[in-house]
Coordinates of C-alpha atoms in Angstrom, one line a residue:
M1 CA 120.1 91.4 119.3
E2 CA 118.3 88.4 118.0
M3 CA 116.8 88.8 114.5
L4 CA 115.2 85.4 114.6
S5 CA 114.3 83.0 117.4
V6 CA 112.7 79.7 116.6
Q7 CA 111.2 78.1 119.7
N8 CA 110.1 74.4 119.9
L9 CA 108.5 74.4 116.5
S10 CA 106.7 71.2 115.8
K11 CA 104.7 69.8 112.9
R12 CA 103.4 66.3 112.4
Y13 CA 102.6 64.6 109.1
E14 CA 101.7 61.0 108.4
K15 CA 105.3 60.0 107.6
F16 CA 107.4 62.9 109.0
E17 CA 107.5 65.0 112.1
L18 CA 109.3 68.2 112.9
K19 CA 110.3 67.8 116.5
N20 CA 110.7 70.8 118.8
V21 CA 113.0 72.7 116.4
S22 CA 114.8 75.6 118.2
F23 CA 117.6 77.9 117.1
A24 CA 118.4 81.6 117.0
L25 CA 120.1 84.0 114.6
E26 CA 121.6 87.3 115.8
K27 CA 121.8 90.6 113.9
G28 CA 124.6 90.9 111.4
Y29 CA 125.3 87.2 110.8
I30 CA 124.8 84.4 108.2
M31 CA 123.5 81.1 109.2
G32 CA 123.7 78.0 107.0
F33 CA 120.8 75.5 107.5
I34 CA 121.9 72.0 106.5
G35 CA 120.5 68.5 106.4
R36 CA 119.9 65.9 103.7
N37 CA 116.8 65.9 101.5
G38 CA 113.7 65.2 103.6
A39 CA 115.4 66.2 106.9
G40 CA 112.9 69.1 107.5
K41 CA 114.7 72.2 106.2
T42 CA 112.0 73.5 103.9
T43 CA 109.3 72.4 106.3
T44 CA 111.0 74.4 109.1
L45 CA 111.3 77.5 106.9
K46 CA 107.7 77.4 105.7
T47 CA 106.4 76.7 109.2
M48 CA 108.4 79.7 110.6
L49 CA 106.7 81.9 108.0
N50 CA 103.2 80.5 108.6
L51 CA 103.1 79.1 105.1
V52 CA 102.6 75.8 107.0
H53 CA 100.6 75.8 110.2
A54 CA 102.6 74.7 113.2
D55 CA 101.2 72.2 115.7
S56 CA 103.1 73.9 118.4
G57 CA 106.0 76.3 119.0
K58 CA 106.6 79.7 117.5
A59 CA 108.9 82.0 115.6
V60 CA 109.9 85.4 117.0
V61 CA 111.2 87.9 114.4
F62 CA 112.6 91.3 115.4
G63 CA 111.4 90.6 118.9
K64 CA 107.8 90.0 117.9
E65 CA 105.9 86.8 117.5
F66 CA 105.5 86.1 113.8
S67 CA 102.0 84.7 113.8
D68 CA 100.7 87.9 115.6
N69 CA 102.5 90.4 113.4
E70 CA 102.8 88.6 110.1
L71 CA 102.0 91.4 107.7
A72 CA 104.2 94.0 109.4
I73 CA 107.1 91.5 109.7
K74 CA 106.9 90.4 106.1
Q75 CA 107.5 94.0 105.0
Q76 CA 111.0 93.6 106.6
I77 CA 112.0 90.2 105.4
G78 CA 112.9 88.7 102.1
F79 CA 112.2 85.1 101.4
M80 CA 112.5 82.7 98.5
F81 CA 111.8 79.0 98.0
G82 CA 113.4 77.7 94.8
G83 CA 113.5 79.6 91.5
A84 CA 110.7 81.8 90.3
N85 CA 107.8 79.7 88.9
F86 CA 104.9 82.2 89.0
Y87 CA 103.4 83.7 85.9
P88 CA 105.7 81.7 83.6
K89 CA 104.5 83.4 80.4
K90 CA 104.8 86.9 81.8
K91 CA 107.8 89.2 81.3
L92 CA 109.9 89.9 84.3
K93 CA 108.9 93.6 84.3
T94 CA 105.2 92.6 84.5
V95 CA 105.9 90.3 87.5
T96 CA 107.9 93.0 89.2
S97 CA 105.1 95.5 88.7
V98 CA 102.8 93.2 90.7
V99 CA 105.3 92.3 93.5
R100 CA 106.4 95.9 94.2
R101 CA 102.9 96.9 95.1
F102 CA 103.0 94.7 98.2
Y103 CA 106.0 96.5 99.8
N104 CA 105.9 99.9 101.4
E105 CA 109.7 100.4 101.1
W106 CA 110.2 99.0 97.6
D107 CA 113.5 100.4 96.3
D108 CA 113.6 100.9 92.5
A109 CA 117.3 101.9 92.6
A110 CA 118.2 98.6 94.5
Y111 CA 116.1 96.6 92.0
E112 CA 117.8 98.1 89.0
R113 CA 121.2 97.5 90.7
Y114 CA 120.5 93.8 91.2
L115 CA 119.1 93.4 87.7
K116 CA 122.4 94.8 86.4
R117 CA 124.5 92.7 88.8
F118 CA 122.8 89.5 87.8
D119 CA 122.6 90.4 84.1
L120 CA 118.8 90.0 84.1
D121 CA 116.7 91.2 81.1
E122 CA 113.3 92.5 82.2
D123 CA 111.9 91.8 78.7
K124 CA 112.4 88.1 79.0
K125 CA 109.6 85.8 80.1
V126 CA 110.0 83.8 83.3
D127 CA 109.9 80.5 81.4
E128 CA 112.7 81.7 79.2
L129 CA 115.1 81.9 82.2
S130 CA 117.5 79.1 83.1
Q131 CA 117.0 77.6 86.6
G132 CA 120.0 79.6 87.8
M133 CA 118.6 82.9 86.3
K134 CA 115.2 82.2 88.0
V135 CA 117.0 81.9 91.3
K136 CA 118.8 85.3 90.6
Y137 CA 115.5 86.9 89.7
D138 CA 113.8 85.6 92.8
L139 CA 116.6 86.9 94.9
T140 CA 116.5 90.3 93.2
L141 CA 112.8 90.6 94.3
A142 CA 113.7 89.6 97.8
L143 CA 116.5 92.2 98.0
S144 CA 114.6 95.1 96.6
H145 CA 112.5 96.2 99.5
N146 CA 115.2 96.9 102.2
A147 CA 114.7 93.6 103.9
K148 CA 116.5 93.2 107.2
L149 CA 116.3 89.4 107.4
L150 CA 116.7 87.1 104.3
I151 CA 115.3 83.6 104.6
L152 CA 116.4 81.6 101.5
D153 CA 115.7 78.0 100.6
E154 CA 118.6 76.6 98.5
P155 CA 119.4 79.9 96.9
T156 CA 122.6 78.6 95.2
S157 CA 120.9 75.6 93.7
G158 CA 121.3 75.5 89.9
L159 CA 124.0 78.2 89.8
D160 CA 127.3 77.6 88.1
P161 CA 130.4 77.9 90.3
V162 CA 131.2 81.5 89.3
S163 CA 127.6 82.7 89.9
R164 CA 127.5 80.9 93.2
D165 CA 130.7 82.6 94.3
D166 CA 129.3 86.0 93.2
L167 CA 126.1 85.3 95.3
L168 CA 128.1 84.3 98.4
E169 CA 130.2 87.5 98.0
L170 CA 126.9 89.4 97.9
F171 CA 125.7 87.7 101.1
Q172 CA 128.8 88.9 102.9
E173 CA 128.4 92.4 101.5
L174 CA 124.8 92.6 102.7
I175 CA 125.7 91.9 106.4
E176 CA 128.8 94.1 106.5
D177 CA 126.9 97.0 108.1
G178 CA 125.6 94.7 110.8
E179 CA 122.0 95.6 110.0
R180 CA 121.0 92.5 108.2
S181 CA 121.0 88.7 108.8
I182 CA 120.7 85.8 106.4
L183 CA 119.4 82.3 107.0
F184 CA 119.8 80.0 104.0
S185 CA 119.5 76.3 103.5
T186 CA 121.8 74.5 101.2
Q187 CA 123.1 71.1 100.1
I188 CA 126.4 72.6 98.9
T189 CA 128.6 72.5 102.0
S190 CA 131.5 74.4 100.3
D191 CA 129.2 77.4 100.3
L192 CA 129.0 77.3 104.0
E193 CA 132.8 77.1 104.4
K194 CA 133.0 80.3 102.5
C195 CA 130.4 82.5 104.1
A196 CA 128.5 81.1 107.0
D197 CA 129.1 82.3 110.6
F198 CA 126.7 79.8 112.1
I199 CA 125.6 76.3 111.3
T200 CA 122.3 74.7 112.2
Y201 CA 122.0 71.0 111.3
I202 CA 118.7 69.2 111.2
K203 CA 118.4 65.4 110.9
D204 CA 115.1 63.5 110.8
G205 CA 113.2 66.5 112.0
K206 CA 115.4 67.2 115.0
I207 CA 118.2 69.8 115.4
V208 CA 121.5 68.0 115.8
A209 CA 123.5 71.2 116.4
S210 CA 123.2 74.9 116.2
T211 CA 126.3 76.9 116.9
N212 CA 129.0 79.0 115.3
K213 CA 130.8 77.4 112.5
D214 CA 134.2 77.2 114.2
D215 CA 132.7 75.4 117.2
F216 CA 130.7 73.1 115.0
L217 CA 133.8 72.0 113.1
G218 CA 135.9 71.8 116.2
S219 CA 133.4 69.5 117.9
Y220 CA 134.1 66.6 115.6
K221 CA 137.2 64.8 114.2
I222 CA 137.9 62.2 111.6
V223 CA 139.8 59.3 112.9
K224 CA 141.5 56.5 111.0
G225 CA 142.9 53.2 112.1
T226 CA 143.5 49.5 111.3
V227 CA 140.9 46.8 111.4
E228 CA 142.4 45.6 114.7
Q229 CA 141.9 49.1 116.2
L230 CA 138.2 49.0 115.4
T231 CA 137.3 47.5 118.8
E232 CA 133.9 47.5 120.4
E233 CA 135.0 50.3 122.6
T234 CA 136.1 52.4 119.6
K235 CA 132.8 51.6 117.8
H236 CA 130.9 52.8 120.8
R237 CA 132.7 56.2 120.6
L238 CA 132.2 56.7 116.9
I239 CA 129.2 58.5 115.5
G240 CA 129.6 56.6 112.2
Y241 CA 132.4 54.8 110.3
K242 CA 133.3 53.1 107.0
K243 CA 135.6 50.2 106.6
N244 CA 138.1 50.0 103.7
A245 CA 140.9 47.9 102.5
F246 CA 143.3 49.6 104.9
G247 CA 141.1 49.6 108.0
F248 CA 138.4 52.2 108.8
A249 CA 137.6 55.9 108.9
G250 CA 135.0 57.4 111.2
L251 CA 133.6 60.5 112.8
I252 CA 133.9 61.1 116.5
K253 CA 133.1 63.9 118.9
T254 CA 136.3 65.7 119.9
E255 CA 135.5 65.1 123.6
N256 CA 135.3 61.4 123.0
L257 CA 138.8 60.9 121.4
P258 CA 140.6 58.0 123.0
S259 CA 143.7 58.8 124.9
G260 CA 147.1 57.5 124.0
G261 CA 147.2 58.7 120.3
C262 CA 146.5 55.2 119.0
L263 CA 144.4 56.5 116.1
D264 CA 145.2 59.0 113.4
V265 CA 143.2 62.2 113.9
F266 CA 142.2 64.7 111.2
A267 CA 140.1 67.9 111.1
A268 CA 136.5 67.3 109.9
D269 CA 134.8 69.5 107.3
I270 CA 131.1 70.1 107.1
E271 CA 130.6 67.6 104.3
S272 CA 132.3 64.7 106.1
I273 CA 130.3 65.5 109.3
M274 CA 127.1 65.2 107.4
I275 CA 128.1 62.1 105.6
Y276 CA 129.0 60.2 108.7
F277 CA 126.1 61.4 110.7
E278 CA 123.6 60.4 108.0
K279 CA 125.1 57.0 107.3
E280 CA 125.9 56.0 110.8
Q281 CA 127.5 52.8 109.5
K282 CA 128.0 50.4 112.3
D283 CA 128.0 46.6 112.6

């Protein structure tokens, strides 16, 4: 069952365009949404949620078009964009008392559980929290009304490695029963290696790939060779490459690997795929 289906979503600005963005997330999975700064990740998420008006296309959540069922759907999703920055001089418990009124299924027990897990003090003011603690508080609010779909923009940003690992473990716990799904954008590719089931990659407002993580990684290889092996034919096959004192290293689609074993071939990780795609260094 599809929790989320984004269909040909487009939005034009003066200097940027979101171009027919499409992808889908099934029930019970985690999808990592990747791309460099300015690629369109946040614009996509905000347009999906009608926080930015789309020029065309639509988002379907729980089988219903979001724009036609916005209030009902928002009762069942949790979303966050960066750390909490509302009511900076108010205590957390005051902010929570306002937020809980908007949700029919607000769960005080869940709220208390996440406060304890994230070591949050309700008597602190928002502007007394570190950036990492703001993210944790924002996420606590998102998790406290039995949301079935979590849409999170850079949720691990600002967290130390231990806190990030704890958060990724929580993500995996949340989908264990197969009733929830999580879509989260991130610049930290190691987070995706740990917990993502699917990868959606956006570049310059267009989707480059949207598939399960294993297929995504298996679709590309790193190749290395000498300067003499960097022929025009090889360059044509490569997505991007970098020269070095020993020759070159580049990214290639697995299906485009040259025959004969003339180049050294290595597995590609998510970070290296992004780097070569974004740089596309060619003569």
